[in-house]
Amino acid sequence: MIKIKSQEEIDIVGSDEKNNYLFAECKWTNEKVDLNILEKLINKSSIFNCNEKYYYIFSKSGFTKGCIEKSNEMKNVILITYNDILSFN
């Protein structure tokens, strides 16, 4: 297998001692985050060799139906709205 070096912009990346990774995007726009943002995050994470991957997307305005459905299907995706963050108090 040939390894190709690549550089991607991901807002948040974290890992643990078991080589599990968290990848997150933060979107502060007035439009709902669409499925294409989740798909781009998944594609960007492909440059990392890890055991398990978890995806988080933070959105000011929420998510489209397609993005929500895909995240429910995948089981390793968490969608968080600004209102979700405010409700943590």
mmCIF file of N, CA and C in Angstrom:
data_model
loop_
_atom_site.group_PDB
_atom_site.id
_atom_site.type_symbol
_atom_site.label_atom_id
_atom_site.label_comp_id
_atom_site.label_asym_id
_atom_site.label_seq_id
_atom_site.Cartn_x
_atom_site.Cartn_y
_atom_site.Cartn_z
ATOM 1 N N MET A 1 0.825 -1.173 0.000
ATOM 2 C CA MET A 1 0.000 0.000 0.000
ATOM 3 C C MET A 1 0.877 1.246 0.000
ATOM 4 N N ILE A 2 0.578 2.166 -0.862
ATOM 5 C CA ILE A 2 1.327 3.413 -0.958
ATOM 6 C C ILE A 2 0.663 4.446 -0.062
ATOM 7 N N LYS A 3 1.465 5.084 0.778
ATOM 8 C CA LYS A 3 0.954 6.143 1.631
ATOM 9 C C LYS A 3 1.261 7.480 0.979
ATOM 10 N N ILE A 4 0.247 8.310 0.935
ATOM 11 C CA ILE A 4 0.397 9.638 0.364
ATOM 12 C C ILE A 4 0.224 10.653 1.482
ATOM 13 N N LYS A 5 1.183 11.578 1.594
ATOM 14 C CA LYS A 5 1.046 12.627 2.595
ATOM 15 C C LYS A 5 0.002 13.612 2.118
ATOM 16 N N SER A 6 -0.815 14.056 3.062
ATOM 17 C CA SER A 6 -1.888 14.973 2.733
ATOM 18 C C SER A 6 -2.110 15.919 3.899
ATOM 19 N N GLN A 7 -2.671 17.059 3.612
ATOM 20 C CA GLN A 7 -2.984 18.032 4.639
ATOM 21 C C GLN A 7 -4.440 18.437 4.485
ATOM 22 N N GLU A 8 -5.188 18.405 5.574
ATOM 23 C CA GLU A 8 -6.600 18.771 5.566
ATOM 24 C C GLU A 8 -6.874 19.715 6.723
ATOM 25 N N GLU A 9 -7.853 20.576 6.563
ATOM 26 C CA GLU A 9 -8.277 21.442 7.650
ATOM 27 C C GLU A 9 -9.475 20.812 8.343
ATOM 28 N N ILE A 10 -9.291 20.513 9.621
ATOM 29 C CA ILE A 10 -10.357 19.994 10.466
ATOM 30 C C ILE A 10 -10.347 20.855 11.720
ATOM 31 N N ASP A 11 -11.509 21.363 12.131
ATOM 32 C CA ASP A 11 -11.562 22.307 13.245
ATOM 33 C C ASP A 11 -11.057 21.714 14.552
ATOM 34 N N ILE A 12 -11.455 20.501 14.866
ATOM 35 C CA ILE A 12 -11.047 19.858 16.120
ATOM 36 C C ILE A 12 -10.672 18.399 15.835
ATOM 37 N N VAL A 13 -9.518 17.988 16.352
ATOM 38 C CA VAL A 13 -9.091 16.586 16.258
ATOM 39 C C VAL A 13 -8.553 16.192 17.629
ATOM 40 N N GLY A 14 -8.977 15.049 18.111
ATOM 41 C CA GLY A 14 -8.472 14.546 19.377
ATOM 42 C C GLY A 14 -8.321 13.041 19.302
ATOM 43 N N SER A 15 -7.436 12.500 20.145
ATOM 44 C CA SER A 15 -7.246 11.047 20.170
ATOM 45 C C SER A 15 -7.011 10.595 21.600
ATOM 46 N N ASP A 16 -7.197 9.310 21.816
ATOM 47 C CA ASP A 16 -6.916 8.741 23.125
ATOM 48 C C ASP A 16 -5.798 7.715 23.016
ATOM 49 N N GLU A 17 -5.465 7.100 24.146
ATOM 50 C CA GLU A 17 -4.361 6.136 24.181
ATOM 51 C C GLU A 17 -4.664 4.863 23.415
ATOM 52 N N LYS A 18 -5.916 4.633 23.052
ATOM 53 C CA LYS A 18 -6.300 3.436 22.306
ATOM 54 C C LYS A 18 -6.365 3.700 20.801
ATOM 55 N N ASN A 19 -5.882 4.864 20.382
ATOM 56 C CA ASN A 19 -5.855 5.244 18.965
ATOM 57 C C ASN A 19 -7.261 5.432 18.373
ATOM 58 N N ASN A 20 -8.198 5.869 19.216
ATOM 59 C CA ASN A 20 -9.521 6.270 18.754
ATOM 60 C C ASN A 20 -9.485 7.780 18.534
ATOM 61 N N TYR A 21 -10.142 8.238 17.498
ATOM 62 C CA TYR A 21 -10.076 9.655 17.147
ATOM 63 C C TYR A 21 -11.448 10.304 17.127
ATOM 64 N N LEU A 22 -11.472 11.574 17.500
ATOM 65 C CA LEU A 22 -12.644 12.429 17.415
ATOM 66 C C LEU A 22 -12.336 13.512 16.387
ATOM 67 N N PHE A 23 -13.255 13.734 15.462
ATOM 68 C CA PHE A 23 -13.118 14.771 14.445
ATOM 69 C C PHE A 23 -14.339 15.676 14.532
ATOM 70 N N ALA A 24 -14.132 16.997 14.529
ATOM 71 C CA ALA A 24 -15.267 17.903 14.668
ATOM 72 C C ALA A 24 -15.150 19.099 13.737
ATOM 73 N N GLU A 25 -16.309 19.556 13.295
ATOM 74 C CA GLU A 25 -16.428 20.778 12.491
ATOM 75 C C GLU A 25 -17.354 21.721 13.237
ATOM 76 N N CYS A 26 -17.065 23.011 13.161
ATOM 77 C CA CYS A 26 -17.883 24.042 13.782
ATOM 78 C C CYS A 26 -18.367 24.992 12.691
ATOM 79 N N LYS A 27 -19.676 25.158 12.579
ATOM 80 C CA LYS A 27 -20.265 26.003 11.534
ATOM 81 C C LYS A 27 -21.138 27.074 12.182
ATOM 82 N N TRP A 28 -20.712 28.335 12.054
ATOM 83 C CA TRP A 28 -21.434 29.463 12.617
ATOM 84 C C TRP A 28 -22.063 30.254 11.475
ATOM 85 N N THR A 29 -23.119 29.689 10.889
ATOM 86 C CA THR A 29 -23.828 30.335 9.784
ATOM 87 C C THR A 29 -25.324 30.326 10.085
ATOM 88 N N ASN A 30 -26.070 31.109 9.326
ATOM 89 C CA ASN A 30 -27.521 31.176 9.505
ATOM 90 C C ASN A 30 -28.255 30.064 8.764
ATOM 91 N N GLU A 31 -27.532 29.223 8.046
ATOM 92 C CA GLU A 31 -28.144 28.110 7.317
ATOM 93 C C GLU A 31 -27.872 26.800 8.049
ATOM 94 N N LYS A 32 -28.805 25.880 7.901
ATOM 95 C CA LYS A 32 -28.621 24.561 8.503
ATOM 96 C C LYS A 32 -27.461 23.835 7.821
ATOM 97 N N VAL A 33 -26.739 23.053 8.598
ATOM 98 C CA VAL A 33 -25.621 22.274 8.065
ATOM 99 C C VAL A 33 -26.186 21.097 7.278
ATOM 100 N N ASP A 34 -25.695 20.939 6.061
ATOM 101 C CA ASP A 34 -26.179 19.896 5.161
ATOM 102 C C ASP A 34 -25.298 18.651 5.237
ATOM 103 N N LEU A 35 -25.790 17.585 4.669
ATOM 104 C CA LEU A 35 -25.093 16.300 4.647
ATOM 105 C C LEU A 35 -23.698 16.416 4.043
ATOM 106 N N ASN A 36 -23.500 17.308 3.090
ATOM 107 C CA ASN A 36 -22.190 17.419 2.447
ATOM 108 C C ASN A 36 -21.088 17.792 3.445
ATOM 109 N N ILE A 37 -21.417 18.516 4.508
ATOM 110 C CA ILE A 37 -20.417 18.868 5.523
ATOM 111 C C ILE A 37 -19.980 17.613 6.275
ATOM 112 N N LEU A 38 -20.923 16.773 6.641
ATOM 113 C CA LEU A 38 -20.591 15.500 7.296
ATOM 114 C C LEU A 38 -19.756 14.627 6.369
ATOM 115 N N GLU A 39 -20.144 14.528 5.117
ATOM 116 C CA GLU A 39 -19.393 13.703 4.164
ATOM 117 C C GLU A 39 -17.974 14.225 3.978
ATOM 118 N N LYS A 40 -17.804 15.545 3.931
ATOM 119 C CA LYS A 40 -16.457 16.120 3.802
ATOM 120 C C LYS A 40 -15.609 15.801 5.025
ATOM 121 N N LEU A 41 -16.215 15.871 6.207
ATOM 122 C CA LEU A 41 -15.480 15.557 7.432
ATOM 123 C C LEU A 41 -15.032 14.098 7.428
ATOM 124 N N ILE A 42 -15.909 13.216 7.014
ATOM 125 C CA ILE A 42 -15.564 11.793 6.926
ATOM 126 C C ILE A 42 -14.420 11.589 5.940
ATOM 127 N N ASN A 43 -14.487 12.240 4.799
ATOM 128 C CA ASN A 43 -13.417 12.119 3.801
ATOM 129 C C ASN A 43 -12.093 12.675 4.322
ATOM 130 N N LYS A 44 -12.145 13.812 4.992
ATOM 131 C CA LYS A 44 -10.919 14.392 5.547
ATOM 132 C C LYS A 44 -10.282 13.458 6.568
ATOM 133 N N SER A 45 -11.101 12.765 7.344
ATOM 134 C CA SER A 45 -10.572 11.888 8.401
ATOM 135 C C SER A 45 -9.893 10.645 7.836
ATOM 136 N N SER A 46 -10.087 10.383 6.554
ATOM 137 C CA SER A 46 -9.509 9.168 5.960
ATOM 138 C C SER A 46 -7.983 9.189 5.936
ATOM 139 N N ILE A 47 -7.373 10.347 6.134
ATOM 140 C CA ILE A 47 -5.905 10.403 6.142
ATOM 141 C C ILE A 47 -5.326 9.916 7.477
ATOM 142 N N PHE A 48 -6.202 9.683 8.461
ATOM 143 C CA PHE A 48 -5.759 9.207 9.769
ATOM 144 C C PHE A 48 -5.940 7.700 9.869
ATOM 145 N N ASN A 49 -4.909 7.030 10.357
ATOM 146 C CA ASN A 49 -4.965 5.594 10.597
ATOM 147 C C ASN A 49 -5.314 5.396 12.066
ATOM 148 N N CYS A 50 -6.559 5.008 12.337
ATOM 149 C CA CYS A 50 -6.974 4.867 13.725
ATOM 150 C C CYS A 50 -7.952 3.707 13.879
ATOM 151 N N ASN A 51 -8.164 3.308 15.129
ATOM 152 C CA ASN A 51 -9.066 2.187 15.408
ATOM 153 C C ASN A 51 -10.516 2.563 15.158
ATOM 154 N N GLU A 52 -10.984 3.590 15.850
ATOM 155 C CA GLU A 52 -12.371 4.023 15.718
ATOM 156 C C GLU A 52 -12.406 5.520 15.489
ATOM 157 N N LYS A 53 -13.421 5.968 14.764
ATOM 158 C CA LYS A 53 -13.586 7.387 14.468
ATOM 159 C C LYS A 53 -14.951 7.844 14.960
ATOM 160 N N TYR A 54 -14.965 9.023 15.551
ATOM 161 C CA TYR A 54 -16.195 9.643 16.022
ATOM 162 C C TYR A 54 -16.259 11.050 15.427
ATOM 163 N N TYR A 55 -17.451 11.439 15.004
ATOM 164 C CA TYR A 55 -17.623 12.716 14.324
ATOM 165 C C TYR A 55 -18.598 13.596 15.091
ATOM 166 N N TYR A 56 -18.209 14.857 15.276
ATOM 167 C CA TYR A 56 -19.062 15.851 15.916
ATOM 168 C C TYR A 56 -19.186 17.037 14.971
ATOM 169 N N ILE A 57 -20.396 17.555 14.851
ATOM 170 C CA ILE A 57 -20.585 18.793 14.099
ATOM 171 C C ILE A 57 -21.369 19.741 14.993
ATOM 172 N N PHE A 58 -20.824 20.944 15.166
ATOM 173 C CA PHE A 58 -21.454 22.000 15.937
ATOM 174 C C PHE A 58 -22.042 23.002 14.952
ATOM 175 N N SER A 59 -23.306 23.375 15.162
ATOM 176 C CA SER A 59 -23.980 24.270 14.225
ATOM 177 C C SER A 59 -24.775 25.336 14.963
ATOM 178 N N LYS A 60 -24.658 26.563 14.500
ATOM 179 C CA LYS A 60 -25.451 27.663 15.041
ATOM 180 C C LYS A 60 -26.935 27.474 14.733
ATOM 181 N N SER A 61 -27.251 26.962 13.545
ATOM 182 C CA SER A 61 -28.631 26.992 13.044
ATOM 183 C C SER A 61 -29.284 25.633 12.860
ATOM 184 N N GLY A 62 -28.625 24.575 13.262
ATOM 185 C CA GLY A 62 -29.233 23.256 13.134
ATOM 186 C C GLY A 62 -28.737 22.489 11.919
ATOM 187 N N PHE A 63 -29.490 21.450 11.549
ATOM 188 C CA PHE A 63 -29.055 20.507 10.531
ATOM 189 C C PHE A 63 -30.201 20.161 9.589
ATOM 190 N N THR A 64 -29.857 19.844 8.356
ATOM 191 C CA THR A 64 -30.871 19.424 7.396
ATOM 192 C C THR A 64 -31.330 18.003 7.727
ATOM 193 N N LYS A 65 -32.462 17.637 7.178
ATOM 194 C CA LYS A 65 -33.013 16.301 7.391
ATOM 195 C C LYS A 65 -32.025 15.223 6.935
ATOM 196 N N GLY A 66 -31.389 15.437 5.798
ATOM 197 C CA GLY A 66 -30.424 14.462 5.269
ATOM 198 C C GLY A 66 -29.244 14.257 6.197
ATOM 199 N N CYS A 67 -28.746 15.325 6.777
ATOM 200 C CA CYS A 67 -27.614 15.230 7.707
ATOM 201 C C CYS A 67 -28.033 14.481 8.973
ATOM 202 N N ILE A 68 -29.216 14.790 9.481
ATOM 203 C CA ILE A 68 -29.716 14.117 10.686
ATOM 204 C C ILE A 68 -29.926 12.628 10.426
ATOM 205 N N GLU A 69 -30.524 12.296 9.299
ATOM 206 C CA GLU A 69 -30.765 10.887 8.974
ATOM 207 C C GLU A 69 -29.465 10.110 8.855
ATOM 208 N N LYS A 70 -28.466 10.681 8.186
ATOM 209 C CA LYS A 70 -27.176 10.000 8.021
ATOM 210 C C LYS A 70 -26.484 9.817 9.374
ATOM 211 N N SER A 71 -26.551 10.826 10.224
ATOM 212 C CA SER A 71 -25.906 10.711 11.534
ATOM 213 C C SER A 71 -26.571 9.628 12.377
ATOM 214 N N ASN A 72 -27.888 9.512 12.296
ATOM 215 C CA ASN A 72 -28.598 8.453 13.028
ATOM 216 C C ASN A 72 -28.225 7.073 12.504
ATOM 217 N N GLU A 73 -28.034 6.985 11.210
ATOM 218 C CA GLU A 73 -27.675 5.724 10.556
ATOM 219 C C GLU A 73 -26.266 5.277 10.949
ATOM 220 N N MET A 74 -25.342 6.231 11.070
ATOM 221 C CA MET A 74 -23.936 5.897 11.312
ATOM 222 C C MET A 74 -23.645 5.511 12.760
ATOM 223 N N LYS A 75 -24.325 6.067 13.711
ATOM 224 C CA LYS A 75 -24.159 5.759 15.143
ATOM 225 C C LYS A 75 -22.880 6.313 15.774
ATOM 226 N N ASN A 76 -21.957 6.868 15.012
ATOM 227 C CA ASN A 76 -20.738 7.451 15.583
ATOM 228 C C ASN A 76 -20.650 8.946 15.264
ATOM 229 N N VAL A 77 -21.816 9.564 15.056
ATOM 230 C CA VAL A 77 -21.901 10.984 14.727
ATOM 231 C C VAL A 77 -22.782 11.676 15.758
ATOM 232 N N ILE A 78 -22.298 12.798 16.272
ATOM 233 C CA ILE A 78 -23.071 13.611 17.203
ATOM 234 C C ILE A 78 -23.254 14.991 16.569
ATOM 235 N N LEU A 79 -24.511 15.437 16.493
ATOM 236 C CA LEU A 79 -24.831 16.759 15.966
ATOM 237 C C LEU A 79 -25.246 17.643 17.138
ATOM 238 N N ILE A 80 -24.607 18.805 17.263
ATOM 239 C CA ILE A 80 -24.854 19.682 18.400
ATOM 240 C C ILE A 80 -25.181 21.082 17.888
ATOM 241 N N THR A 81 -26.339 21.598 18.297
ATOM 242 C CA THR A 81 -26.716 22.958 17.919
ATOM 243 C C THR A 81 -26.296 23.938 19.015
ATOM 244 N N TYR A 82 -26.319 25.200 18.664
ATOM 245 C CA TYR A 82 -26.022 26.253 19.634
ATOM 246 C C TYR A 82 -27.002 26.171 20.807
ATOM 247 N N ASN A 83 -28.269 25.928 20.510
ATOM 248 C CA ASN A 83 -29.267 25.798 21.580
ATOM 249 C C ASN A 83 -28.984 24.604 22.479
ATOM 250 N N ASP A 84 -28.445 23.522 21.919
ATOM 251 C CA ASP A 84 -28.040 22.367 22.738
ATOM 252 C C ASP A 84 -26.987 22.801 23.753
ATOM 253 N N ILE A 85 -26.035 23.592 23.301
ATOM 254 C CA ILE A 85 -24.955 24.045 24.180
ATOM 255 C C ILE A 85 -25.519 24.932 25.287
ATOM 256 N N LEU A 86 -26.440 25.836 24.937
ATOM 257 C CA LEU A 86 -27.039 26.718 25.929
ATOM 258 C C LEU A 86 -27.841 25.955 26.964
ATOM 259 N N SER A 87 -28.412 24.814 26.579
ATOM 260 C CA SER A 87 -29.250 24.044 27.501
ATOM 261 C C SER A 87 -28.428 23.229 28.505
ATOM 262 N N PHE A 88 -27.101 23.177 28.364
ATOM 263 C CA PHE A 88 -26.268 22.424 29.292
ATOM 264 C C PHE A 88 -26.253 23.043 30.692
ATOM 265 N N ASN A 89 -26.660 24.299 30.798
ATOM 266 C CA ASN A 89 -26.650 24.980 32.106
ATOM 267 C C ASN A 89 -27.689 24.388 32.939
#
